[in-house]
CSV table of C-alpha atoms and ligand atoms in Angstrom, one decimal:
chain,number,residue,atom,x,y,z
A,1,UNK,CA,122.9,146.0,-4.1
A,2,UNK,CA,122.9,149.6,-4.9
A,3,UNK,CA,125.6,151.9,-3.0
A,4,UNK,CA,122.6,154.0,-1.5
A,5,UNK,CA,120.6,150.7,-0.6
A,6,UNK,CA,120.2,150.2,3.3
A,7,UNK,CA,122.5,147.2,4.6
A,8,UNK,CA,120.0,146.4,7.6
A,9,UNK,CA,116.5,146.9,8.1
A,10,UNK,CA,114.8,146.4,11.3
A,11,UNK,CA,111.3,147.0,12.0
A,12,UNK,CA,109.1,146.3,14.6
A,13,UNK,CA,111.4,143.5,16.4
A,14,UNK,CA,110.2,142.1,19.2
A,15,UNK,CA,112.0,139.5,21.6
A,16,UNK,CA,110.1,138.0,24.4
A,17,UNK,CA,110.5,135.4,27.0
A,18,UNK,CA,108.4,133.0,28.4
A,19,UNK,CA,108.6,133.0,32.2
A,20,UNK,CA,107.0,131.7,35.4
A,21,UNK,CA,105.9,135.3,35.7
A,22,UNK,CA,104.0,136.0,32.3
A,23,UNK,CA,106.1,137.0,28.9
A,24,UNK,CA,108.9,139.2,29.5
A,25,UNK,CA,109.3,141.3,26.6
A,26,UNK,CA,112.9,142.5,26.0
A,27,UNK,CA,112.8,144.3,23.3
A,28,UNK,CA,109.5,145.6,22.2
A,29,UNK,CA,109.1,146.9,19.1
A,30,UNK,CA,112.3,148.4,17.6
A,31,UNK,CA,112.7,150.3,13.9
A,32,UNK,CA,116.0,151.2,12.9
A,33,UNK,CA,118.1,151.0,10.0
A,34,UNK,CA,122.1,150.5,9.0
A,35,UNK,CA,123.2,151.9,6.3
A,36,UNK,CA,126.5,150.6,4.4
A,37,UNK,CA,129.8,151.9,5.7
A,38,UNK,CA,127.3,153.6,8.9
A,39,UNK,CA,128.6,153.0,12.3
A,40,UNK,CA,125.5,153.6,14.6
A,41,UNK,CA,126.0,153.4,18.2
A,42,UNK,CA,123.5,152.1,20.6
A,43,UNK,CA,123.4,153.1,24.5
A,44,UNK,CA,121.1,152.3,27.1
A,45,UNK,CA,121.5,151.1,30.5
A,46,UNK,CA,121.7,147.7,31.4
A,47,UNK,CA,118.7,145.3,31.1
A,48,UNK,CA,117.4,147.5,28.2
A,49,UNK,CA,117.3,145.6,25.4
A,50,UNK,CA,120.5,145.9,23.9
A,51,UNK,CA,122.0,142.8,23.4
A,52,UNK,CA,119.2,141.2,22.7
A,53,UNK,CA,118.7,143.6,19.9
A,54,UNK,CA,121.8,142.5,18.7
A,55,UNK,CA,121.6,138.6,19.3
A,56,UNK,CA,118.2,138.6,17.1
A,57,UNK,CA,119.9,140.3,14.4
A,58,UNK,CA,123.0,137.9,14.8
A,59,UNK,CA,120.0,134.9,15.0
A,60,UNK,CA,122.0,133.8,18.1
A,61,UNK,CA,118.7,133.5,20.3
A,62,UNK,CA,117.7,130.2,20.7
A,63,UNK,CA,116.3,129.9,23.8
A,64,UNK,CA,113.0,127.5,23.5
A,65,UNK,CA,111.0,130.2,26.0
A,66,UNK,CA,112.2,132.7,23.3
A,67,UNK,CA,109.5,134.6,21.0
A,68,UNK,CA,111.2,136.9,18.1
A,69,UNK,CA,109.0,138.7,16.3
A,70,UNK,CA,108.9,142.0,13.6
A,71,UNK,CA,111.3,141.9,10.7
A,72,UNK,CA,114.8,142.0,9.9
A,73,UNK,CA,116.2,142.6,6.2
A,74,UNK,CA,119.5,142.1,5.7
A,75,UNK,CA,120.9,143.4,2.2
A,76,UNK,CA,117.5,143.0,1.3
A,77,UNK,CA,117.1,139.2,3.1
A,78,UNK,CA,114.7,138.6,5.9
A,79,UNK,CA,116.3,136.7,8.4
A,80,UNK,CA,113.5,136.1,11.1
A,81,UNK,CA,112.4,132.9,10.1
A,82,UNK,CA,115.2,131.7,7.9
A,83,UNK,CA,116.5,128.1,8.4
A,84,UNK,CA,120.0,127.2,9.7
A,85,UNK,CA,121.6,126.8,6.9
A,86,UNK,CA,121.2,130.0,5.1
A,87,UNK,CA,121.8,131.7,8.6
A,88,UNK,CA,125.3,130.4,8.8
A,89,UNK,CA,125.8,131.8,5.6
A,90,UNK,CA,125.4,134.9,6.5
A,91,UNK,CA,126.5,134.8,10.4
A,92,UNK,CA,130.5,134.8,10.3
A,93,UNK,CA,130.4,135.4,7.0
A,94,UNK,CA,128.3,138.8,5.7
A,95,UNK,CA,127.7,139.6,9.7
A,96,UNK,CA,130.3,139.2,12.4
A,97,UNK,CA,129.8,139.6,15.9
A,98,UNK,CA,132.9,140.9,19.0
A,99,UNK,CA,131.2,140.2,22.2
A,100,UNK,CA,132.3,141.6,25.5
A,101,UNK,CA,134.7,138.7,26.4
A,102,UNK,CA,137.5,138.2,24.4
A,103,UNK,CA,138.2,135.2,25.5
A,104,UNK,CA,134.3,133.0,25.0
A,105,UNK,CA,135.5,133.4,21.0
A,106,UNK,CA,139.3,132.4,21.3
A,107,UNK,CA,140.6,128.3,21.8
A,108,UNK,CA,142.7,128.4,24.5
A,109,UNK,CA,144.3,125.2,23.0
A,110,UNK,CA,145.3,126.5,19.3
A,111,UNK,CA,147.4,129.4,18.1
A,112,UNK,CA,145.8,132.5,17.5
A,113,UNK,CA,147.1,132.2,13.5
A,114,UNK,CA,145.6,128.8,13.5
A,115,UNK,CA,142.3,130.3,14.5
A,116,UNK,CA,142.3,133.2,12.4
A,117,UNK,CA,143.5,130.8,9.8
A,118,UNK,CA,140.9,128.4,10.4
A,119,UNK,CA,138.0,131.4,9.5
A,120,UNK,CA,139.7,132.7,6.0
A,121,UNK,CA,139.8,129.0,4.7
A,122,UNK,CA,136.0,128.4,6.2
A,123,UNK,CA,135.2,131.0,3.3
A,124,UNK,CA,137.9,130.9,1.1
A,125,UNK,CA,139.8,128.1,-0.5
A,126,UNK,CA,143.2,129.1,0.3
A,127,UNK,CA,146.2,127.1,1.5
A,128,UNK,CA,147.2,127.0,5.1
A,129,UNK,CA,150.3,128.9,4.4
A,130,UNK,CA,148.3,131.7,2.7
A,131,UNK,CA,145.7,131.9,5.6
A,132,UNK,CA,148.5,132.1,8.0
A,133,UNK,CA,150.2,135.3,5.9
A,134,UNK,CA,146.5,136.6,6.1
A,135,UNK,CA,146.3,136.5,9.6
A,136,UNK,CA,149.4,138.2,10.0
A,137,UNK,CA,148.8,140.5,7.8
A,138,UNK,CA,145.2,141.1,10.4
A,139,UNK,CA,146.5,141.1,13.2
A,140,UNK,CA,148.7,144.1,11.7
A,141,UNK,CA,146.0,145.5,10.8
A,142,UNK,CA,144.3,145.4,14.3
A,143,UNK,CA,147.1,147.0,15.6
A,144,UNK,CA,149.2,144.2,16.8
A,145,UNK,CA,152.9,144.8,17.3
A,146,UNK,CA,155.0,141.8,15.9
A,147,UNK,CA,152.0,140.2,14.5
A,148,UNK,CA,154.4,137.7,12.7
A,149,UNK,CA,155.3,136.4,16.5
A,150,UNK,CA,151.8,136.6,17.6
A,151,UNK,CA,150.6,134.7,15.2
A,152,UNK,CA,152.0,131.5,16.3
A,153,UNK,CA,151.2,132.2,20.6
A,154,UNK,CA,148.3,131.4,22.1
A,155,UNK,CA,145.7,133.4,23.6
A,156,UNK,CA,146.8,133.1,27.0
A,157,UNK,CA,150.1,134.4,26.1
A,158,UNK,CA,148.5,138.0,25.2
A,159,UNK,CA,146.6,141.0,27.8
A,160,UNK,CA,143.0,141.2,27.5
A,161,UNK,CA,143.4,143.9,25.1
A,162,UNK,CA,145.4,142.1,22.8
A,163,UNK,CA,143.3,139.4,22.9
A,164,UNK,CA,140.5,141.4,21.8
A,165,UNK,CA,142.6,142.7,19.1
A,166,UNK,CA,142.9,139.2,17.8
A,167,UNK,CA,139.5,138.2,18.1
A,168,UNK,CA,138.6,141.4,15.9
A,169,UNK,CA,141.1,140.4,13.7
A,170,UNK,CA,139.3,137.4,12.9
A,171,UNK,CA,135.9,138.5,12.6
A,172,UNK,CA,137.2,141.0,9.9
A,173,UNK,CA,139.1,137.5,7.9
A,174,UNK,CA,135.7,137.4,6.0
A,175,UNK,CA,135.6,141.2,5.4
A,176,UNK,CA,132.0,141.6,6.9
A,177,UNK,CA,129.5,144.1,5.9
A,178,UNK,CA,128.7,144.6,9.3
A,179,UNK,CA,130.2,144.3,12.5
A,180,UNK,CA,128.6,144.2,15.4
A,181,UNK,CA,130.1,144.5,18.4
A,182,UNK,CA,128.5,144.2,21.5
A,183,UNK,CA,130.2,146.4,25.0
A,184,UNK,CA,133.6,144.8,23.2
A,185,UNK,CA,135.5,146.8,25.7
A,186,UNK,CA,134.0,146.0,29.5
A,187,UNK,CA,136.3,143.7,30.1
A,188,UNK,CA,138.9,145.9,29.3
A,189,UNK,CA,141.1,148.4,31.1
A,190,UNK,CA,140.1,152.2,30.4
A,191,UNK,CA,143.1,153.2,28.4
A,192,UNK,CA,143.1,149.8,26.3
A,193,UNK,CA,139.1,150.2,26.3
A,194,UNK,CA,139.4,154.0,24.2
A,195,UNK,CA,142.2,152.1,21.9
A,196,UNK,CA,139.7,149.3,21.1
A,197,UNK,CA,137.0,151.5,20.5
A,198,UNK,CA,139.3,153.9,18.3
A,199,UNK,CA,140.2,151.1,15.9
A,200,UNK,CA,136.4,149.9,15.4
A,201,UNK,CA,136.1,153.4,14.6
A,202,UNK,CA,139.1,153.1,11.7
A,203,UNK,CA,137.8,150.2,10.3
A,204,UNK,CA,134.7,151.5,8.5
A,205,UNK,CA,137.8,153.3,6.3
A,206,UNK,CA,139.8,150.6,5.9
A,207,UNK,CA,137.3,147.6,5.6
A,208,UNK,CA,134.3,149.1,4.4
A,209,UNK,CA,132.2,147.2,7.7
A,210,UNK,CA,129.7,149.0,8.9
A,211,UNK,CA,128.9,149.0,12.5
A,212,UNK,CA,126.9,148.7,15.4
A,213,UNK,CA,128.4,149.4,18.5
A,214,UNK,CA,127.1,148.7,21.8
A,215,UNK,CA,128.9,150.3,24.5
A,216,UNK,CA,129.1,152.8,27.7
A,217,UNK,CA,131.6,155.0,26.8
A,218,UNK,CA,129.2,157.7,25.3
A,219,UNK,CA,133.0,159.7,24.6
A,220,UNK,CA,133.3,156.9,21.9
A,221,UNK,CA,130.4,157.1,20.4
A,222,UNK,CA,130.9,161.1,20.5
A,223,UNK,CA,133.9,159.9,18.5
A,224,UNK,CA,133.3,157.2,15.9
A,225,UNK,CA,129.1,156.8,15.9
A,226,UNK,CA,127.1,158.6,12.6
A,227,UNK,CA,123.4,157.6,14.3
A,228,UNK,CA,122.7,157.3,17.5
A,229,UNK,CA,120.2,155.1,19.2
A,230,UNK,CA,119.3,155.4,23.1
A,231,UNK,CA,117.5,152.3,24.4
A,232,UNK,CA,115.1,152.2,27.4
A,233,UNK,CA,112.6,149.4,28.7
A,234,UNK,CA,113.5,147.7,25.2
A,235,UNK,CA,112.9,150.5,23.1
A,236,UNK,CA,114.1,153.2,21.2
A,237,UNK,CA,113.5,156.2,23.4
A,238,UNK,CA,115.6,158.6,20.7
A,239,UNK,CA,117.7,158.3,17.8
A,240,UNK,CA,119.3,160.6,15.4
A,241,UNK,CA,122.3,162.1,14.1
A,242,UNK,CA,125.1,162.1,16.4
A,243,UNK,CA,125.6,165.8,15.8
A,244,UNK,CA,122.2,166.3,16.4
A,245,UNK,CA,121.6,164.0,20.0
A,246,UNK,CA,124.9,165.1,21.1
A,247,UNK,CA,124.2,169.2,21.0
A,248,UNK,CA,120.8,168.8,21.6
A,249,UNK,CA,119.4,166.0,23.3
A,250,UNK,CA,115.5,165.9,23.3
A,251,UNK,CA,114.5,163.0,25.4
A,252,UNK,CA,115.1,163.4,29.4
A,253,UNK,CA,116.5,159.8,29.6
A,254,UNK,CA,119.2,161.4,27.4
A,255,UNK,CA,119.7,163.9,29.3
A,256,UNK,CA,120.1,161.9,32.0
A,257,UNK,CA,122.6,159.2,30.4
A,258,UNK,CA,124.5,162.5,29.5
A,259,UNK,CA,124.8,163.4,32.9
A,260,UNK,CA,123.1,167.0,32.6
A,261,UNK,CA,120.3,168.3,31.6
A,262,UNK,CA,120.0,169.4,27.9
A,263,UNK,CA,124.1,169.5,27.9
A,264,UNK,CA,125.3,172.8,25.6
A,265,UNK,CA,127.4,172.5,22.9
A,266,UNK,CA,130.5,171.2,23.3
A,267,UNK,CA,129.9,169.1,26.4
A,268,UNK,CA,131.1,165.3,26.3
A,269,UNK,CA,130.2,163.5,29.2
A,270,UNK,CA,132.6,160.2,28.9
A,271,UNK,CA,130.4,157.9,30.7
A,272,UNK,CA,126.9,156.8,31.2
A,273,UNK,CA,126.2,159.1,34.4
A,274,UNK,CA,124.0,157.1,37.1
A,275,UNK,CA,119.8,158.2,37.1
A,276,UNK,CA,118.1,157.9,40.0
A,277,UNK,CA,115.8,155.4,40.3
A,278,UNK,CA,116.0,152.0,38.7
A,279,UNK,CA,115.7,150.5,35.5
A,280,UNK,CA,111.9,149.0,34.8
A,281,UNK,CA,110.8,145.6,35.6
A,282,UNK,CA,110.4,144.4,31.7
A,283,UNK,CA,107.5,142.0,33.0
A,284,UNK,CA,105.7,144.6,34.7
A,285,UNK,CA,106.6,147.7,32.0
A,286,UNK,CA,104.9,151.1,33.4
A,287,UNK,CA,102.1,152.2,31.3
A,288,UNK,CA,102.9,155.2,28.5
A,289,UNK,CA,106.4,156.0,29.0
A,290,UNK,CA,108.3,153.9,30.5
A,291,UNK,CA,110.6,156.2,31.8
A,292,UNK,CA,107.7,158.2,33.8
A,293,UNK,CA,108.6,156.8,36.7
A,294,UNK,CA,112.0,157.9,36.8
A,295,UNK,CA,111.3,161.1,35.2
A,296,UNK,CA,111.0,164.9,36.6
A,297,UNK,CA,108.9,166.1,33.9
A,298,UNK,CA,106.5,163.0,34.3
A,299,UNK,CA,102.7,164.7,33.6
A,300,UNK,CA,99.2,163.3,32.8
A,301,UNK,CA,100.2,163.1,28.9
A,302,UNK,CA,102.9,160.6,29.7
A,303,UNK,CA,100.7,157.8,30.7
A,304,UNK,CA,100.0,157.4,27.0
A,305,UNK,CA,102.9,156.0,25.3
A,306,UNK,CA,104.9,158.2,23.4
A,307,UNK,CA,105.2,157.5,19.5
A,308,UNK,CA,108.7,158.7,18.3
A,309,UNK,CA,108.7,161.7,16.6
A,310,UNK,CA,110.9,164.6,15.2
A,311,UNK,CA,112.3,165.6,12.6
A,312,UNK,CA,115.3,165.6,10.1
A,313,UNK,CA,116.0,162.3,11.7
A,314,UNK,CA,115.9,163.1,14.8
A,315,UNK,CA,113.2,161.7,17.2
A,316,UNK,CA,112.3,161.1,20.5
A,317,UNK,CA,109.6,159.6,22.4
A,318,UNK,CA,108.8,162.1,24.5
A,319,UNK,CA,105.9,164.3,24.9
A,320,UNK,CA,107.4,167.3,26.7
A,321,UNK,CA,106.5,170.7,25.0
A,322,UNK,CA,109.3,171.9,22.4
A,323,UNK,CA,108.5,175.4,24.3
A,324,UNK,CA,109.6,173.7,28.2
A,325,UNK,CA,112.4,171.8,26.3
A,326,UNK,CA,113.8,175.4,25.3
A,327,UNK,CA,112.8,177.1,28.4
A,328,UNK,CA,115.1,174.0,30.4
A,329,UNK,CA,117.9,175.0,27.9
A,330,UNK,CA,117.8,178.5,28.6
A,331,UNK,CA,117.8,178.0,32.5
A,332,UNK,CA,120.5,176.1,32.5
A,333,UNK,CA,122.7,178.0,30.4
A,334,UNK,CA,121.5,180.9,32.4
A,335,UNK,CA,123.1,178.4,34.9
A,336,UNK,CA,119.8,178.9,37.5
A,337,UNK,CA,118.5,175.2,39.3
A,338,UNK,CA,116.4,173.3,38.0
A,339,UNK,CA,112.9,173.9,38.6
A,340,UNK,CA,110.0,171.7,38.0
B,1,LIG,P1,121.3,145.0,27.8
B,1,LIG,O1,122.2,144.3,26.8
B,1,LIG,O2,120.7,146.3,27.3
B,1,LIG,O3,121.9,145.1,29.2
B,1,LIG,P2,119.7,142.6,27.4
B,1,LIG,O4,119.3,142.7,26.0
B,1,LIG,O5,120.8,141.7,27.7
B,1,LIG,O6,120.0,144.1,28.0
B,1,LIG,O7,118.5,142.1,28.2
B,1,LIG,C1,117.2,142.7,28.3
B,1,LIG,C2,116.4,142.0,29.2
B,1,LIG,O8,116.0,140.7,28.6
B,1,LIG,C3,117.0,141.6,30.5
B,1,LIG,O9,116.8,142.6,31.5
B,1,LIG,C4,116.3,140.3,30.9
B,1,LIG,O10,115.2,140.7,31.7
B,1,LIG,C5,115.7,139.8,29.6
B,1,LIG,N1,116.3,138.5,29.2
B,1,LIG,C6,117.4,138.3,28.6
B,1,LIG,N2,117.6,137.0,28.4
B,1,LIG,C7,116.6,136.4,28.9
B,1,LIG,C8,116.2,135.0,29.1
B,1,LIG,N3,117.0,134.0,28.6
B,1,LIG,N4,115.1,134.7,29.8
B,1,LIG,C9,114.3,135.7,30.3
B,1,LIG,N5,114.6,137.0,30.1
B,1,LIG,C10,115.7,137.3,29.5
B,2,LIG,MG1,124.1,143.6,27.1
């Protein structure tokens, strides 16, 4: 694979379920693409698609009411469609996965070394005594103070923190292409959360992974993210740069989840700030933009849904004027209310 070649290529996915209530579509219709060594992060609120973005990609959703549809290239691989087999080759291996809970990927019965252990020699032939140096040598890496003690404890033995240390230790034993890590921190205390997120951050430089990072702490992704995608109703509502969403943010769901509207330079909002209004029901999606409803520049041109558009990679799907987006800008650095 060439060093410019994209690591992951989504297009048009599509994950629905069938329910008493008609198809539920989770995600519907997403196009977005990793490159190698990229960390892109993904925000959205909850119940918009994010995870099971992520669980598609990982081929983790198995649920018989499940429909996935669109493709997904993988270093050039599809992987809708492929057989077990060839998935586990990949899954664990090429792709690993942190989820949110330390704890649903840790034994409580074996050492962490033995479990870290246990994942080099699934994919390399290596004797114990060399896996166990290896996961030492990890759980250094992650950050873990006397990782020659840790090695032999079990999980219970460590905070939630470390614990997610360790099981981000192990998903790195196969030195992954891509990481993806899905709210890896919610469980988390704050401090321990921003630590976490910091090392994901580091180990694009020292591993080579690139990412895709789930999470609320928009301060985070202000930090460590190169793209940024912003997920509404199961869809991309804007993506770009994170320069470029961060100092100008074009869609008003954005601006919402930023916690101002069209946010100046400089400002970092550290959390998702609350909208008014509630998430859409995803069985009952409002027609054009999904986030009419909720928004306060909703007009007749919204009930068509919004393609997304812009450019030098950044896009939004929004149809409000460039013109009233620059006239918001200039009231509110002017510091005047908001008028409609
Ligand atoms: P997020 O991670 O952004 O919070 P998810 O991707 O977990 O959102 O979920 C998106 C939506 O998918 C949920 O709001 C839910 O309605 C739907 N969903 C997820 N799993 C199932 C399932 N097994 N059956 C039916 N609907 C589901
Ligand atoms: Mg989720």
């Amino acid at each position: 694979m060439s060093a410019d070649a994209p690591l992951l290529v989504v297009e048009d996915l599509t994950v629905s379920f069938r329910g008493d209530e008609g198809l539920v579509q989770a995600v519907g219709g997403v196009s977005f693409t990793v490159k190698q060594r990229e960390i892109v992060g993904v925000v959205g609120e909850s119940g918009s698609g994010k995870s099971q973005t992520l669980l598609a990609i990982m081929g983790l959703i198995d649920s018989p009411r499940a429909v996935v549809s669109g493709s997904i290239r993988f270093m050039g691989q599809e992987l809708i469609g492929l057989n077990r087999q060839a998935l586990d080759a990949i899954r664990g291996r090429q792709i690993a996965m942190i989820f949110q809970d330390p704890m649903s990927a840790l034994t409580p019965v074996h050492t962490i070394g033995n479990q870290i252990g246990e994942q080099v020699r699934a994919h390399e032939k290596v004797s114990a005594r060399a896996a166990r140096a290896r996961a030492v040598q990890l759980l250094d890496a992650v950050g873990i103070a006397n990782p020659g003690r840790v090695v032999d404890g079990y999980p219970h033995q460590l905070s939630g923190g470390m614990r997610q240390r360790a099981v981000i230790a192990m998903a790195l034993s196969c030195n992954p292409v891509l990481l993806v890590a899905d709210e890896p921190t919610t469980a988390l205390d704050v401090t321990v959360q921003a630590q976490i997120l910091e090392l994901i951050g580091r180990l694009r430089d020292e591993f080579g992974s690139a990412v895709i990072l789930v999470t609320h702490d928009l301060g985070v992704v202000a930090e460590v993210a190169d793209q940024v995608l912003v997920m509404y109703g199961g869809r991309i509502v804007e993506e770009g740069g994170k320069g470029s969403v961060f100092r100008t943010p074009l869609h008003p769901y954005t601006w919402g989840l930023f916690g101002s509207i069209a946010p100046m330079e400089g400002e970092r909002p550290a959390r998702l700030a609350a909208i008014p209004g509630a998430p859409p029901s995803l069985s009952n999606l409002p027609t054009g933009c999904a986030f009419g409803p909720r928004c306060a520049y909703h007009h007749d041109d919204c009930l068509v849904r919004p393609p997304l558009v812009g450019a030098g990679g950044h896009r939004a799907a929004c149809v409000l004027p460039e013109t009233k987006r620059r006239h918001l800008k200039i009231q509110k650095a002017a510091g005047l209310e908001m008028q409609q």
